[in-house]
Amino acid sequence: MSYLMSEEEKQFLEQYDITRFQQPSVTVDIAVFAVMARQEEQQDRDYRKDPPLELSLLLIRRGSYPYKDYWALPGGFARPGESLEQCADRELREETSVENAYLRPFGTFSDSGRDPRGWIISNGFLALVDAKDYRIRGGTDAWDARWFTLRVRSEQLSRNVEGSHARIRTQYKLELENAQLGIRLFAVLTEERIFEQHHEKVYIFIDRCDGLAFDHAKIILRAFRQLRRETSEDGKIVFDLMPKQFTLYQLQEVNEIILGRKLTTPNFRRKIAPLVSETEETVTGAGHRPAKLFRRNLEAFYED
């Protein structure tokens, strides 16, 4: 049913002055993940073995101030009349050439002073791709776009629990490396989880950041944790990092890379059995026994 606006309401809106309130600028920042062969292994490896895989993140080198020449997540300002989803899709295409990726929001970043240009609120988007489908290039505000291997380490610093109140402090270390360019970026962050009457509030502080622009270390950490959380819950998100057809071994390996731990094969295969469909094809190669190829079971992904 359409909303019918009264004449009184129309008159109110005609006289309404939105400039009475300060308005922030709105941007999107996109964390694009892929699972790729370790860069230093691609040129010189044992032909009998598959190259080791690592979780990678797409970064652009900023071509303008602020943070000129620093590495950042692709993104930019929303245009008038543009939804955030449309903005994220456009910016990703313009800055990196990536199109039709898994793309959805995961968080809002609004800390005071996060951007030296002024009051700018960023909306974080999570994107997943099979890197073999894309030829990455820089564009518009980005004069270079590259894949960086992402490694995340964590250490609990303190844990104080008193009844329904608790404070847990955890330190995270992010390392982003492009071995081909010899570039290594590094950040240290502290997360504080505070529970009052069992209700949680989470604060993340950047203690150190080398080479990353703005507060993008915080956005990267949040995006990575979202990816890991959803992988642990049902694993559906992982399929957007996979090719159309894959072996169960490959699917398990990608899950293990994201989770940062080994999985028991029988348990893993029971868990993902409803999510995959067997094809009539197999994959063979030097040093490999023939392995059945699978694809995602679309019915499981289209459930209500």
Coordinates of C-alpha atoms in Angstrom, one line a residue:
M1 CA 0.0 0.0 0.0
S2 CA 1.4 3.4 -1.0
Y3 CA 1.9 6.0 1.6
L4 CA -0.4 9.0 1.1
M5 CA 1.1 12.3 2.3
S6 CA -1.3 14.8 3.8
E7 CA -1.3 18.5 2.8
E8 CA -0.2 19.4 6.3
E9 CA 2.8 17.1 6.0
K10 CA 3.7 18.4 2.6
Q11 CA 3.7 21.9 4.0
F12 CA 5.9 20.8 6.9
L13 CA 8.5 19.3 4.5
E14 CA 8.5 22.3 2.3
Q15 CA 9.6 24.4 5.3
Y16 CA 11.9 21.9 6.8
D17 CA 15.5 23.0 6.8
I18 CA 17.8 20.0 6.9
T19 CA 20.9 22.2 7.0
R20 CA 20.1 22.9 10.7
F21 CA 22.0 19.7 11.4
Q22 CA 25.6 18.9 10.4
Q23 CA 25.7 16.2 7.8
P24 CA 28.6 13.7 7.4
S25 CA 30.0 12.4 4.1
V26 CA 29.3 8.7 3.5
T27 CA 31.8 6.3 2.0
V28 CA 32.3 2.6 1.4
D29 CA 35.5 0.5 2.0
I30 CA 35.6 -2.9 0.6
A31 CA 37.6 -5.9 1.9
V32 CA 38.1 -8.2 -1.1
F33 CA 39.4 -11.7 -0.1
A34 CA 40.7 -14.5 -2.3
V35 CA 42.6 -17.7 -1.7
M36 CA 45.7 -17.8 -3.8
A37 CA 48.9 -19.7 -4.3
R38 CA 51.8 -18.4 -2.2
Q39 CA 53.5 -15.8 -4.4
E40 CA 57.1 -16.9 -3.9
E41 CA 56.1 -20.5 -4.8
Q42 CA 54.4 -19.8 -8.1
Q43 CA 57.6 -19.7 -10.2
D44 CA 59.7 -22.4 -8.6
R45 CA 57.9 -25.4 -7.1
D46 CA 57.8 -29.1 -7.1
Y47 CA 55.6 -30.1 -10.0
R48 CA 54.3 -33.1 -8.1
K49 CA 52.7 -30.9 -5.4
D50 CA 50.0 -28.3 -5.5
P51 CA 51.4 -24.9 -4.4
P52 CA 50.6 -23.8 -0.8
L53 CA 47.5 -21.6 -0.6
E54 CA 47.1 -18.5 1.5
L55 CA 44.3 -16.0 2.3
S56 CA 44.9 -12.8 0.3
L57 CA 43.4 -9.3 0.4
L58 CA 43.2 -6.8 -2.4
L59 CA 44.7 -3.3 -1.7
I60 CA 45.0 -0.2 -3.8
R61 CA 47.8 2.3 -3.6
R62 CA 46.3 5.8 -3.1
G63 CA 47.0 8.2 -5.9
S64 CA 46.0 11.4 -4.0
Y65 CA 46.1 13.0 -0.6
P66 CA 45.4 12.2 2.2
Y67 CA 47.7 9.2 2.6
K68 CA 49.1 9.5 -0.9
D69 CA 51.1 6.4 -1.8
Y70 CA 49.8 4.5 1.2
W71 CA 47.9 1.2 0.7
A72 CA 44.2 1.1 1.4
L73 CA 41.1 -0.8 0.8
P74 CA 39.3 0.0 -2.4
G75 CA 36.3 2.3 -1.9
G76 CA 35.1 5.9 -2.1
F77 CA 32.3 8.4 -1.6
A78 CA 28.6 7.6 -2.3
R79 CA 27.0 9.8 -5.0
P80 CA 23.6 11.5 -4.6
G81 CA 20.8 9.0 -5.2
E82 CA 23.1 6.0 -5.0
S83 CA 22.6 3.2 -2.5
L84 CA 25.6 2.0 -0.5
E85 CA 25.4 -1.3 -2.4
Q86 CA 25.5 0.5 -5.7
C87 CA 28.4 2.6 -4.5
A88 CA 30.4 -0.4 -3.4
D89 CA 29.8 -2.2 -6.7
R90 CA 30.8 0.9 -8.7
E91 CA 33.9 1.7 -6.7
L92 CA 35.1 -1.9 -6.8
R93 CA 34.7 -1.9 -10.6
E94 CA 36.4 1.5 -11.1
E95 CA 39.3 1.0 -8.8
T96 CA 40.2 -2.7 -9.4
S97 CA 38.1 -4.0 -12.4
V98 CA 36.4 -6.6 -10.2
E99 CA 32.8 -7.2 -11.1
N100 CA 30.0 -9.5 -10.0
A101 CA 31.7 -10.4 -6.8
Y102 CA 30.0 -11.7 -3.6
L103 CA 29.5 -8.3 -1.9
R104 CA 27.6 -7.3 1.2
P105 CA 27.9 -4.9 4.2
F106 CA 29.3 -6.1 7.5
G107 CA 29.9 -3.0 9.6
T108 CA 29.9 0.8 10.1
F109 CA 33.0 2.9 11.1
S110 CA 32.3 6.3 12.5
D111 CA 35.0 7.1 15.1
S112 CA 35.8 10.8 15.4
G113 CA 39.0 11.7 13.5
R114 CA 39.1 8.5 11.5
D115 CA 39.6 10.6 8.3
P116 CA 41.6 13.9 8.3
R117 CA 39.3 15.4 5.6
G118 CA 36.4 15.7 8.1
W119 CA 33.3 13.9 9.4
I120 CA 33.2 10.9 7.2
I121 CA 31.3 7.7 8.0
S122 CA 32.5 4.5 6.2
N123 CA 30.4 1.4 5.6
G124 CA 32.5 -1.7 5.4
F125 CA 31.7 -4.3 2.7
L126 CA 33.0 -7.8 2.5
A127 CA 33.8 -9.2 -1.0
L128 CA 34.9 -12.7 -2.0
V129 CA 36.3 -13.7 -5.4
D130 CA 38.0 -16.6 -7.2
A131 CA 41.1 -14.6 -8.1
K132 CA 41.7 -16.6 -11.3
D133 CA 38.6 -14.9 -12.8
Y134 CA 40.0 -11.4 -12.6
R135 CA 42.8 -9.4 -14.0
I136 CA 43.4 -6.7 -11.4
R137 CA 44.2 -3.1 -12.4
G138 CA 44.2 0.2 -10.7
G139 CA 41.9 3.1 -11.8
T140 CA 40.5 6.5 -10.8
D141 CA 41.9 7.3 -7.3
A142 CA 44.0 4.2 -7.2
W143 CA 47.1 4.1 -9.4
D144 CA 47.9 0.5 -8.4
A145 CA 46.0 -2.6 -7.2
R146 CA 47.7 -5.6 -5.8
W147 CA 47.0 -8.8 -3.8
F148 CA 48.6 -9.1 -0.4
T149 CA 48.9 -12.3 1.7
L150 CA 47.1 -11.7 5.0
R151 CA 48.2 -13.3 8.3
V152 CA 46.4 -12.6 11.5
R153 CA 47.8 -13.6 15.0
S154 CA 46.0 -13.0 18.3
E155 CA 46.9 -13.2 22.0
Q156 CA 44.6 -12.7 24.9
L157 CA 46.1 -10.0 27.2
S158 CA 43.7 -10.1 30.1
R159 CA 40.4 -11.6 31.2
N160 CA 38.6 -10.3 34.2
V161 CA 35.2 -11.8 35.1
E162 CA 33.1 -10.7 38.1
G163 CA 29.5 -12.1 38.0
S164 CA 27.6 -10.5 35.2
H165 CA 30.5 -8.1 34.4
A166 CA 33.5 -8.9 32.4
R167 CA 36.4 -7.2 30.5
I168 CA 38.4 -9.2 28.0
R169 CA 41.4 -7.6 26.2
T170 CA 42.9 -9.3 23.1
Q171 CA 45.8 -8.1 20.9
Y172 CA 45.8 -8.7 17.1
K173 CA 48.7 -8.5 14.8
L174 CA 48.0 -8.1 11.1
E175 CA 50.7 -8.7 8.5
L176 CA 50.1 -8.0 4.8
E177 CA 52.8 -9.0 2.4
N178 CA 53.3 -8.8 -1.4
A179 CA 56.4 -10.9 -1.9
Q180 CA 56.8 -9.9 -5.6
L181 CA 57.1 -6.2 -4.7
G182 CA 58.9 -6.8 -1.5
I183 CA 56.3 -4.9 0.5
R184 CA 55.2 -5.8 4.0
L185 CA 52.5 -3.8 5.9
F186 CA 52.0 -4.3 9.7
A187 CA 49.4 -3.3 12.3
V188 CA 48.8 -4.0 16.0
L189 CA 45.3 -3.6 17.4
T190 CA 43.8 -4.1 20.8
E191 CA 40.2 -5.3 21.2
E192 CA 38.3 -4.7 24.4
R193 CA 35.1 -6.7 25.0
I194 CA 33.1 -5.3 27.9
F195 CA 30.1 -7.1 29.3
E196 CA 27.7 -5.2 31.6
Q197 CA 24.7 -7.4 32.7
H198 CA 25.8 -9.9 30.0
H199 CA 25.4 -7.3 27.2
E200 CA 28.5 -6.9 25.1
K201 CA 30.2 -3.8 23.8
V202 CA 33.3 -4.1 21.6
Y203 CA 36.0 -1.5 21.1
I204 CA 39.0 -1.8 18.8
F205 CA 42.0 0.5 19.0
I206 CA 44.9 0.8 16.5
D207 CA 48.1 0.7 18.5
R208 CA 50.5 0.7 15.6
C209 CA 50.1 0.9 11.8
D210 CA 52.8 0.8 9.2
G211 CA 51.8 1.6 5.6
L212 CA 48.0 1.3 5.8
A213 CA 45.8 4.4 5.3
F214 CA 43.1 5.8 7.6
D215 CA 41.6 3.2 10.0
H216 CA 41.7 0.4 7.4
A217 CA 43.6 -1.9 9.7
K218 CA 40.5 -1.9 11.9
I219 CA 38.2 -2.5 8.9
I220 CA 40.4 -5.4 7.7
L221 CA 40.4 -7.1 11.1
R222 CA 36.6 -6.8 11.4
A223 CA 36.2 -8.2 7.9
F224 CA 38.5 -11.1 8.5
R225 CA 36.7 -12.0 11.8
Q226 CA 33.4 -11.8 10.0
L227 CA 34.7 -14.2 7.3
R228 CA 36.1 -16.6 10.0
R229 CA 32.9 -16.5 12.0
E230 CA 30.6 -17.4 9.1
T231 CA 33.0 -20.1 7.9
S232 CA 32.8 -21.6 11.4
E233 CA 29.0 -21.4 11.5
D234 CA 27.9 -23.1 8.3
G235 CA 30.6 -22.7 5.7
K236 CA 28.4 -21.4 3.0
I237 CA 30.4 -18.2 2.6
V238 CA 33.5 -20.2 1.5
F239 CA 32.0 -21.3 -1.8
D240 CA 32.4 -17.8 -3.2
L241 CA 36.2 -18.2 -2.9
M242 CA 36.1 -21.5 -4.9
P243 CA 36.0 -22.2 -8.6
K244 CA 32.7 -23.6 -10.1
Q245 CA 34.0 -27.1 -9.7
F246 CA 36.4 -28.3 -6.9
T247 CA 37.5 -31.4 -5.0
L248 CA 36.5 -31.9 -1.4
Y249 CA 40.1 -31.8 -0.5
Q250 CA 40.4 -28.3 -2.0
L251 CA 37.2 -27.1 -0.2
Q252 CA 38.5 -28.4 3.2
E253 CA 41.9 -26.7 2.6
V254 CA 40.3 -23.3 2.0
N255 CA 38.2 -23.8 5.2
E256 CA 41.3 -24.6 7.2
I257 CA 43.1 -21.5 5.8
I258 CA 40.3 -19.2 7.0
L259 CA 39.9 -20.9 10.3
G260 CA 43.6 -21.2 11.0
R261 CA 43.4 -24.8 12.1
K262 CA 43.2 -28.4 10.8
L263 CA 39.9 -30.1 10.4
T264 CA 39.0 -33.7 10.9
T265 CA 38.2 -34.9 7.4
P266 CA 35.2 -37.2 8.2
N267 CA 33.6 -34.5 10.4
F268 CA 34.2 -31.8 7.8
R269 CA 32.7 -33.9 5.0
R270 CA 29.6 -34.7 7.1
K271 CA 29.1 -31.0 7.7
I272 CA 29.4 -29.9 4.1
A273 CA 27.6 -32.9 2.5
P274 CA 24.3 -31.0 2.1
L275 CA 26.1 -28.1 0.5
V276 CA 27.7 -29.9 -2.4
S277 CA 26.7 -32.0 -5.4
E278 CA 28.9 -34.5 -7.1
T279 CA 29.6 -34.0 -10.8
E280 CA 30.5 -36.7 -13.3
E281 CA 34.0 -35.2 -13.8
T282 CA 37.3 -35.9 -12.1
V283 CA 40.6 -34.1 -11.9
T284 CA 43.9 -35.7 -12.6
G285 CA 47.5 -34.4 -12.6
A286 CA 51.1 -35.3 -12.0
G287 CA 51.5 -36.9 -8.6
H288 CA 47.7 -37.1 -8.1
R289 CA 45.2 -39.9 -8.0
P290 CA 41.9 -39.0 -9.9
A291 CA 39.6 -37.1 -7.6
K292 CA 35.9 -36.4 -8.0
L293 CA 34.8 -32.9 -8.7
F294 CA 31.9 -31.2 -6.9
R295 CA 30.0 -28.0 -7.2
R296 CA 27.7 -26.2 -4.7
N297 CA 24.3 -27.6 -4.2
L298 CA 22.2 -24.7 -5.2
E299 CA 19.1 -25.9 -3.4
A300 CA 20.9 -25.6 -0.1
F301 CA 21.8 -22.0 -0.8
Y302 CA 18.3 -21.0 -1.9
E303 CA 16.6 -22.2 1.2
D304 CA 14.5 -19.7 3.2

